[in-house]
Short mmCIF file of C-alpha atoms in Angstrom, two decimals:
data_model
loop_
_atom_site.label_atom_id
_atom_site.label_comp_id
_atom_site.label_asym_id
_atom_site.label_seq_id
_atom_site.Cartn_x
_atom_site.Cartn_y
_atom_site.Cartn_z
CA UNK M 1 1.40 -51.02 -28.01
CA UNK M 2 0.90 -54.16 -26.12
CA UNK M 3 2.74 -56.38 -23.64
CA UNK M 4 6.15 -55.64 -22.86
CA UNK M 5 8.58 -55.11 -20.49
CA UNK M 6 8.63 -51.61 -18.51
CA UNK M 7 11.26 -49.13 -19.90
CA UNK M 8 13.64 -46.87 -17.66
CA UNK M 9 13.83 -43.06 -16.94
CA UNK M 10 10.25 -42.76 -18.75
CA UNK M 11 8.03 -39.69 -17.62
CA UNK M 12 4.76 -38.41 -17.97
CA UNK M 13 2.04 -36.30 -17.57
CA UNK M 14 0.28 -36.70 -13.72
CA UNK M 15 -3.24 -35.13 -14.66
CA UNK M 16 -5.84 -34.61 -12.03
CA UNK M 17 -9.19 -32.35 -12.67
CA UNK M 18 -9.04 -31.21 -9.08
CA UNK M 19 -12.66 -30.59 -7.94
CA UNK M 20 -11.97 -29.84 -4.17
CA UNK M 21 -10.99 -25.46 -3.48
CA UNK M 22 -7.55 -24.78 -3.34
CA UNK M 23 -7.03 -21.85 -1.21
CA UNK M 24 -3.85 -19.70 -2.64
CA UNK M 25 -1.77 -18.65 -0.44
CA UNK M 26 -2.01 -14.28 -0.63
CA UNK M 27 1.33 -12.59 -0.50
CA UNK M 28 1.79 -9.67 2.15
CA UNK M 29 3.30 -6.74 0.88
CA UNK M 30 6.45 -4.98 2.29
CA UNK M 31 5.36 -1.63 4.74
CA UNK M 32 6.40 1.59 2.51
CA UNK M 33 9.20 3.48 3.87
CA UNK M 34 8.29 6.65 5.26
CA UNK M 35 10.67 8.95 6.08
CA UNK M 36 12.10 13.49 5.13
CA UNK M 37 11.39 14.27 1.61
CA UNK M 38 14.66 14.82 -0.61
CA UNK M 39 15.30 18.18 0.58
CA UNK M 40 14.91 17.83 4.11
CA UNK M 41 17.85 17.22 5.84
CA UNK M 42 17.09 17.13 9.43
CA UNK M 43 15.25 14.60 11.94
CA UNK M 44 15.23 10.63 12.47
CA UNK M 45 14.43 8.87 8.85
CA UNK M 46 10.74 6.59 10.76
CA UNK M 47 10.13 3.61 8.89
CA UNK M 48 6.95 0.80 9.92
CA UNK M 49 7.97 -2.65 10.95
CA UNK M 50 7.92 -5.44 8.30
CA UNK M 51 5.14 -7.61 8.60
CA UNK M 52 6.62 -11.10 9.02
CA UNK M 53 5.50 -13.54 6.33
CA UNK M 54 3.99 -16.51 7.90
CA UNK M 55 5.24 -19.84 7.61
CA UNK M 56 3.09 -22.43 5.27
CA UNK M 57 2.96 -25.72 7.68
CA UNK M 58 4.69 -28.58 5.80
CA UNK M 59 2.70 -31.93 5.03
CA UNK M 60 3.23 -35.17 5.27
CA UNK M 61 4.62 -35.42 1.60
CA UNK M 62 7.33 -32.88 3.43
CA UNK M 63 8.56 -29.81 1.58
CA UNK M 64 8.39 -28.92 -2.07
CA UNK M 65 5.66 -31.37 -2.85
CA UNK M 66 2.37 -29.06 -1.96
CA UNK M 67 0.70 -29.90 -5.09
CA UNK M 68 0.18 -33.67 -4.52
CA UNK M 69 0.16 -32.80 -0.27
CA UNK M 70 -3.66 -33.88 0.66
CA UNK M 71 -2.75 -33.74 4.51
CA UNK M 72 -5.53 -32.60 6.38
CA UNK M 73 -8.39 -33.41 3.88
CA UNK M 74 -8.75 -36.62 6.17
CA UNK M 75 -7.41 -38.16 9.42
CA UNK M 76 -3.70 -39.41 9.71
CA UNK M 77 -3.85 -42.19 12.93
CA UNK M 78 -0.69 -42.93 13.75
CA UNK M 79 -1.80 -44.92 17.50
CA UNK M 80 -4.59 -47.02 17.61
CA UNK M 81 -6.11 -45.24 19.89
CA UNK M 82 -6.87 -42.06 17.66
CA UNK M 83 -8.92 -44.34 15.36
CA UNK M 84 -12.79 -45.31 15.04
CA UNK M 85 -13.81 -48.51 16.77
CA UNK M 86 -15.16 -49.86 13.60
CA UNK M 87 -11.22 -49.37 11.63
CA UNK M 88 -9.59 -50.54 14.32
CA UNK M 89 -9.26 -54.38 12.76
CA UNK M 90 -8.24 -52.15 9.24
CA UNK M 91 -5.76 -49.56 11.31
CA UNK M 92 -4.34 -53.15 12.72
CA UNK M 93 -3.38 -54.12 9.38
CA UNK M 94 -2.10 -50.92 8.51
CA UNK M 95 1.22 -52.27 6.56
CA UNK M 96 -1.02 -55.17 4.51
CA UNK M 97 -2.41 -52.30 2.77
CA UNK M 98 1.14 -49.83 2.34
CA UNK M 99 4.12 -50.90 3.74
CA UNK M 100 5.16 -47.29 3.59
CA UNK M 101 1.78 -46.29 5.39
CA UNK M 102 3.86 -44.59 8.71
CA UNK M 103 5.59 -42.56 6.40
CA UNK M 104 2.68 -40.43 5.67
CA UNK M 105 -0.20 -42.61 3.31
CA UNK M 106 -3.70 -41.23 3.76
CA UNK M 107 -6.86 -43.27 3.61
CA UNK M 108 -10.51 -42.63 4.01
CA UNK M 109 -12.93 -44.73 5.90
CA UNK M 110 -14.16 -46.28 2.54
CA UNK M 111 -9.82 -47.18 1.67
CA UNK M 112 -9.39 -48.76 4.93
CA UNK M 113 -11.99 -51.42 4.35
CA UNK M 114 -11.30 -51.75 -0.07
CA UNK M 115 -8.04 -50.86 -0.81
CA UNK M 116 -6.02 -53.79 -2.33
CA UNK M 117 -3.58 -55.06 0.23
CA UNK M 118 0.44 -54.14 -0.94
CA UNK M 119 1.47 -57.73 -1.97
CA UNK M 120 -2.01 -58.35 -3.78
CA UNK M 121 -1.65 -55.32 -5.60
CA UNK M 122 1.88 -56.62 -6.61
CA UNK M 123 1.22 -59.36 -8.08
CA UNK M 124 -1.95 -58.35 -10.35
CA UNK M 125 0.09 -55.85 -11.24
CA UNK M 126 2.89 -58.36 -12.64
CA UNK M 127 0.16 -60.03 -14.42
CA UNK M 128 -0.83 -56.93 -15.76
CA UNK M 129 2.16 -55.39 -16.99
CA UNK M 130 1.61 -53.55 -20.08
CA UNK M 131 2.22 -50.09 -22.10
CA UNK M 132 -1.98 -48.87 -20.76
CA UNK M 133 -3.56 -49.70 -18.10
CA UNK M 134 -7.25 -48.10 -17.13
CA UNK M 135 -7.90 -48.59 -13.20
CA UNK M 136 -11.63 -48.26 -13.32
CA UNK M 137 -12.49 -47.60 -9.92
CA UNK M 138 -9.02 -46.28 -7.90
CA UNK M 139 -10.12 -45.35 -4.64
CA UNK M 140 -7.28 -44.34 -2.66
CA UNK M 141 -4.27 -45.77 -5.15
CA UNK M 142 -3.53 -49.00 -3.69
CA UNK M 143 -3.34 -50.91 -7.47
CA UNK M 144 -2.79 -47.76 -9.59
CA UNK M 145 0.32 -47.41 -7.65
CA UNK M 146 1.33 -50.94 -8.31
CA UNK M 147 1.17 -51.06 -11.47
CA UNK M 148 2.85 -47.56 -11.99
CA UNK M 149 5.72 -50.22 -11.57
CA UNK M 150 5.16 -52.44 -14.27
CA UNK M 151 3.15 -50.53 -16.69
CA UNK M 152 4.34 -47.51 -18.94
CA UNK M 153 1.38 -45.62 -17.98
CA UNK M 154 -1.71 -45.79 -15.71
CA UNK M 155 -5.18 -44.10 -15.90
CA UNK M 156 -6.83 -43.94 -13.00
CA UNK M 157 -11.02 -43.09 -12.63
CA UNK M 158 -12.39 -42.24 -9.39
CA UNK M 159 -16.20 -40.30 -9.16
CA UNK M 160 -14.80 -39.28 -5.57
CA UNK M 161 -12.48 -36.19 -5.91
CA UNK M 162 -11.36 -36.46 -2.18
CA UNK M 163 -9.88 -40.46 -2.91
CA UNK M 164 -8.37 -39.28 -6.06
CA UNK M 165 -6.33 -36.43 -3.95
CA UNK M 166 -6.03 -39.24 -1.68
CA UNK M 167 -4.54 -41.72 -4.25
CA UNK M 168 -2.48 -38.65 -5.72
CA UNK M 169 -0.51 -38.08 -2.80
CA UNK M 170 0.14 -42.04 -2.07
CA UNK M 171 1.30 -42.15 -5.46
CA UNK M 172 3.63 -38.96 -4.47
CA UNK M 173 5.01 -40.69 -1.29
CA UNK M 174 6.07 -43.47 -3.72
CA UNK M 175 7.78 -41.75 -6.53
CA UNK M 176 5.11 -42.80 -8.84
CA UNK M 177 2.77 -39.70 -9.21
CA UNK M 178 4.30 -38.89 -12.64
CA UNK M 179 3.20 -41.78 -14.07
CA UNK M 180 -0.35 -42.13 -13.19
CA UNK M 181 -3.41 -39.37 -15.15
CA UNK M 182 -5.91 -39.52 -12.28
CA UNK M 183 -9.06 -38.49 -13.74
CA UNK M 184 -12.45 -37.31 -12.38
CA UNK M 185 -15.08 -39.33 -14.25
CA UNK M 186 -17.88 -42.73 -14.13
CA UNK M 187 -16.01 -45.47 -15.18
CA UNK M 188 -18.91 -46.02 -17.55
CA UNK M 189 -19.43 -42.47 -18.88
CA UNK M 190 -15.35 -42.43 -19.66
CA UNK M 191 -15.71 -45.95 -21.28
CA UNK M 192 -18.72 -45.09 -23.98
CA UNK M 193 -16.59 -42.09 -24.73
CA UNK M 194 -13.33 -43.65 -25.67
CA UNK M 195 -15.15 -46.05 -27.27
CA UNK M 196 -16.75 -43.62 -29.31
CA UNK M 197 -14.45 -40.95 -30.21
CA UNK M 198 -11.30 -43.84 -30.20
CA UNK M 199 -7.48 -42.86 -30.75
CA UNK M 200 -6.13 -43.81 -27.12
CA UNK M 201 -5.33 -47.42 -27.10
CA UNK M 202 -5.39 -49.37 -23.98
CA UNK M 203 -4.11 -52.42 -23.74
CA UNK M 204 -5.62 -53.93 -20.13
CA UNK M 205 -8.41 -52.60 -17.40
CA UNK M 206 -8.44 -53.24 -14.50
CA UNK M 207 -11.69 -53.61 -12.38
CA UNK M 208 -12.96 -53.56 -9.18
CA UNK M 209 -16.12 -51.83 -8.58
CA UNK M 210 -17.30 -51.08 -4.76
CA UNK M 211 -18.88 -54.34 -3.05
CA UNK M 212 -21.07 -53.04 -0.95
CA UNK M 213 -19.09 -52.49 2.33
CA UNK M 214 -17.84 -54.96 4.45
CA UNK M 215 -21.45 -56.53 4.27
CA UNK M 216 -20.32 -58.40 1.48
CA UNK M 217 -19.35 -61.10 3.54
CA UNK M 218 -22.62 -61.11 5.28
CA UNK M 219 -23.91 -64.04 3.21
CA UNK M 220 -21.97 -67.65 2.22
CA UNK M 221 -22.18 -66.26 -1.66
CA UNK M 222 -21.58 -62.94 -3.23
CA UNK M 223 -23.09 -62.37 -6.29
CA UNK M 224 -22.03 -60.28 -9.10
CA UNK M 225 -25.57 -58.63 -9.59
CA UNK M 226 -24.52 -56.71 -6.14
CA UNK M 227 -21.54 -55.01 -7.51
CA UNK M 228 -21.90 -51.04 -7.99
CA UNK M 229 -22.61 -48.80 -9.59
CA UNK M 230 -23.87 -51.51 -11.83
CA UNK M 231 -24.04 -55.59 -11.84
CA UNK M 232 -20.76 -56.88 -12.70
CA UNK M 233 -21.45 -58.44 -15.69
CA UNK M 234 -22.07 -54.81 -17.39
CA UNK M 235 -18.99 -53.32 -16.57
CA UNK M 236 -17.14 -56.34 -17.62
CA UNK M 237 -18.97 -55.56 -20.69
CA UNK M 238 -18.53 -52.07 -21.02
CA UNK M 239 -14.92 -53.22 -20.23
CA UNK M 240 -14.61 -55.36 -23.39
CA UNK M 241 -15.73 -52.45 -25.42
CA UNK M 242 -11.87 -51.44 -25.01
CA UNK M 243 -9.73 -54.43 -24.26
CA UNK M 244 -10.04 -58.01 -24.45
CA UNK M 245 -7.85 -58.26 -21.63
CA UNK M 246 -9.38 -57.45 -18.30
CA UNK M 247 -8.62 -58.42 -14.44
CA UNK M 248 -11.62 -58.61 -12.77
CA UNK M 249 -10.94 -58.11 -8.79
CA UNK M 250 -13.77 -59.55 -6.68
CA UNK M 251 -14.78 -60.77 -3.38
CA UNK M 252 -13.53 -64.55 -1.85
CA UNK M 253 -17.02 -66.13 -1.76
CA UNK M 254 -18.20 -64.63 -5.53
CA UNK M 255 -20.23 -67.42 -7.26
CA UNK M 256 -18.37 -68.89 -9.86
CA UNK M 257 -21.21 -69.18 -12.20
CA UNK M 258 -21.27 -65.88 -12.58
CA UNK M 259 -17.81 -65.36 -13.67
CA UNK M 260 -17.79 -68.11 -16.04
CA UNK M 261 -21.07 -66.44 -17.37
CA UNK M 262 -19.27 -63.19 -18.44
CA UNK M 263 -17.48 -65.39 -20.83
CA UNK M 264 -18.60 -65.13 -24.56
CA UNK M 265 -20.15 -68.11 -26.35
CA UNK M 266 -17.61 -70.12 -28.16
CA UNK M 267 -17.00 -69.77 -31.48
CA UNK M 268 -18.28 -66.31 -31.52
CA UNK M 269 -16.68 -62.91 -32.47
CA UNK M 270 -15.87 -61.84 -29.37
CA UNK M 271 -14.45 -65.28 -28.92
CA UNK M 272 -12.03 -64.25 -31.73
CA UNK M 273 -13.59 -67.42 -33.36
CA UNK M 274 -11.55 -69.79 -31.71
CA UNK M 275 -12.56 -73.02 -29.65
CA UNK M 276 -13.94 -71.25 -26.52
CA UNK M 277 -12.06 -68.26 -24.17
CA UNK M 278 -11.03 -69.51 -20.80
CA UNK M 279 -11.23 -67.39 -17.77
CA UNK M 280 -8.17 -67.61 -14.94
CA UNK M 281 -9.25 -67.21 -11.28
CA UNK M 282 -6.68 -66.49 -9.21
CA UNK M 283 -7.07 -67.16 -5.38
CA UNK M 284 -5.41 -64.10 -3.37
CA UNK M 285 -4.12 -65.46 -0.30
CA UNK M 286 -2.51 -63.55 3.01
CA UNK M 287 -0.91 -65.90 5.11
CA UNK M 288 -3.50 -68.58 5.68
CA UNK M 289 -6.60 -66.22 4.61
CA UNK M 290 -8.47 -66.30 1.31
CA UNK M 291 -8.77 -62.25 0.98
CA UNK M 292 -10.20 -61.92 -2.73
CA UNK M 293 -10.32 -63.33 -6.37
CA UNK M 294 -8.73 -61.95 -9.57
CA UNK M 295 -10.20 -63.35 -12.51
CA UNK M 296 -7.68 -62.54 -15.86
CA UNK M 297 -9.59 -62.70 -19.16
CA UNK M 298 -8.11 -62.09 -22.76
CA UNK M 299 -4.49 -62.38 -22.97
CA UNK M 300 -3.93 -62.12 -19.40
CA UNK M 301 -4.70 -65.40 -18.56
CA UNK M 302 -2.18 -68.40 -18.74
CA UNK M 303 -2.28 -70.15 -22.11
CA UNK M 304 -4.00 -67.17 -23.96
CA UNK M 305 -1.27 -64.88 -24.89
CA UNK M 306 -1.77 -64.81 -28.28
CA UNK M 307 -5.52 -62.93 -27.56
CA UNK M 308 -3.57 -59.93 -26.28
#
């Protein structure tokens, strides 16, 4: 276990406890023949017409792939002017988030305004790369897919069955669904129980927790006590229970303070008893625009390998 480079032509279990109804498709059954009995020799055999069996409409995953298909459970915009007033600075950016979004990725109004964009996603992902990952809060699949690419295997929380279907069949469109476990569950419910029954290593999590909306901009700071379901500084904790190494996604204009607070006091057990952990922010730039911060802890940040 640990840090290491991804291996080839590895495969795994894509495990999903599917809340939403799956409506089976019923199979029509063939019209009997009806015609003389065996000793009657005389008069046209008269036999019923077939009842045609109808077509099952192909998604957007296209054929063969119905199981991770979620087309339908919410909109596909493909024109601008299909979509909301309110997304239409998110549809805009539509390729930021998945370069292969024309080809058929699904989001729902929550993913357009949080999912990580594509390049972002990339390179936490390269930071992250590992044989575990836990993607706390997945939403619709933007980093679970990325690091699908550099990680051996992903596990991916969502308390939202609709986004996990969602982030299923992005993960599909990519080629990737095989790799990722998406699981129903509280990030801190699935957390205590690890921790308590143990056996599954995991090497790195990843978090980022819901903001608040787009009102997280609304003032100059953001503070980690606004994070959800709970203040920041407990799921980092709850975190830690696991891994040493976490990446801690959060807004632009978070208040430093706080992250440096979520450090452990030097010398410390949880410090490993060395001279003081460091904490790595990372400024996630777009162009010119400051979009986020990823703040590495553990191993994961530069100069601290030797605490993964």
């Amino acid at each position: 276990m640990g840090k290491k480079l991804r291996q080839s032509n590895l495969s795994g279990l894509s495990r999903f406890l599917q809340v939403l109804d799956e409506t089976a498709s019923s199979s029509i059954a063939t019209s009997s023949t009806l015609g003389p009995s065996a000793s009657h020799t005389s008069g046209p055999e008269v036999t019923t017409a077939e009842q045609p069996h109808k077509k099952r409409k192909t998604g957007l995953l296209g054929p063969g792939n119905d199981a991770y298909d979620a087309t339908g459970l919410v909109p596909f915009y493909t024109d601008a002017s299909q979509v909301p007033a309110h997304l239409q600075k998110y549809f805009a950016q539509r390729a930021r988030y998945f370069k292969r979004y024309d080809e058929g990725c699904l989001l729902d109004e929550e993913g357009w305004y949080s999912v990580t964009p594509e390049a972002i996603a990339d390179q936490i992902a390269e930071r992250c790369r590992c044989d575990v990952i836990l993607d706390g809060f997945c939403g619709v699949g933007g980093n679970a897919i990325a690091f699908a690419r550099t990680c051996e295997r992903v596990i991916a929380l969502d308390t939202s069955p609709t986004r996990l279907a969602l982030a299923r069949h992005n993960a599909a469109l990519h080629g990737l669904a095989a790799r990722i476990e998406f699981v129903l569950a509280d990030f801190r419910e699935f957390v205590r129980a690890l921790h308590a029954r143990g056996g599954r290593h995991i090497d790195v999590v990843f978090l980022s927790p819901p903001w608040g909306g787009p009102e997280y901009l609304a003032g100059a700071e953001y503070t980690l006590a606004r994070t959800q379901p709970e203040p920041g500084a407990e799921l980092f904790q709850l975190a830690r229970l696991l891994t040493p190494n976490v990446a801690f996604y959060v807004p632009r204009n978070t208040v430093l303070a706080d992250i440096a607070a979520l450090l452990p006091p030097p010398g410390t057990a949880q410090d490993g008893g060395g001279g003081g952990e460091q904490v790595e922010v990372e400024e996630e730039w777009m162009g010119n625009k400051l979009k986020a911060l990823t703040c590495y802890f553990g191993g994961l940040a530069t100069g601290q390998e030797h605490l993964f």
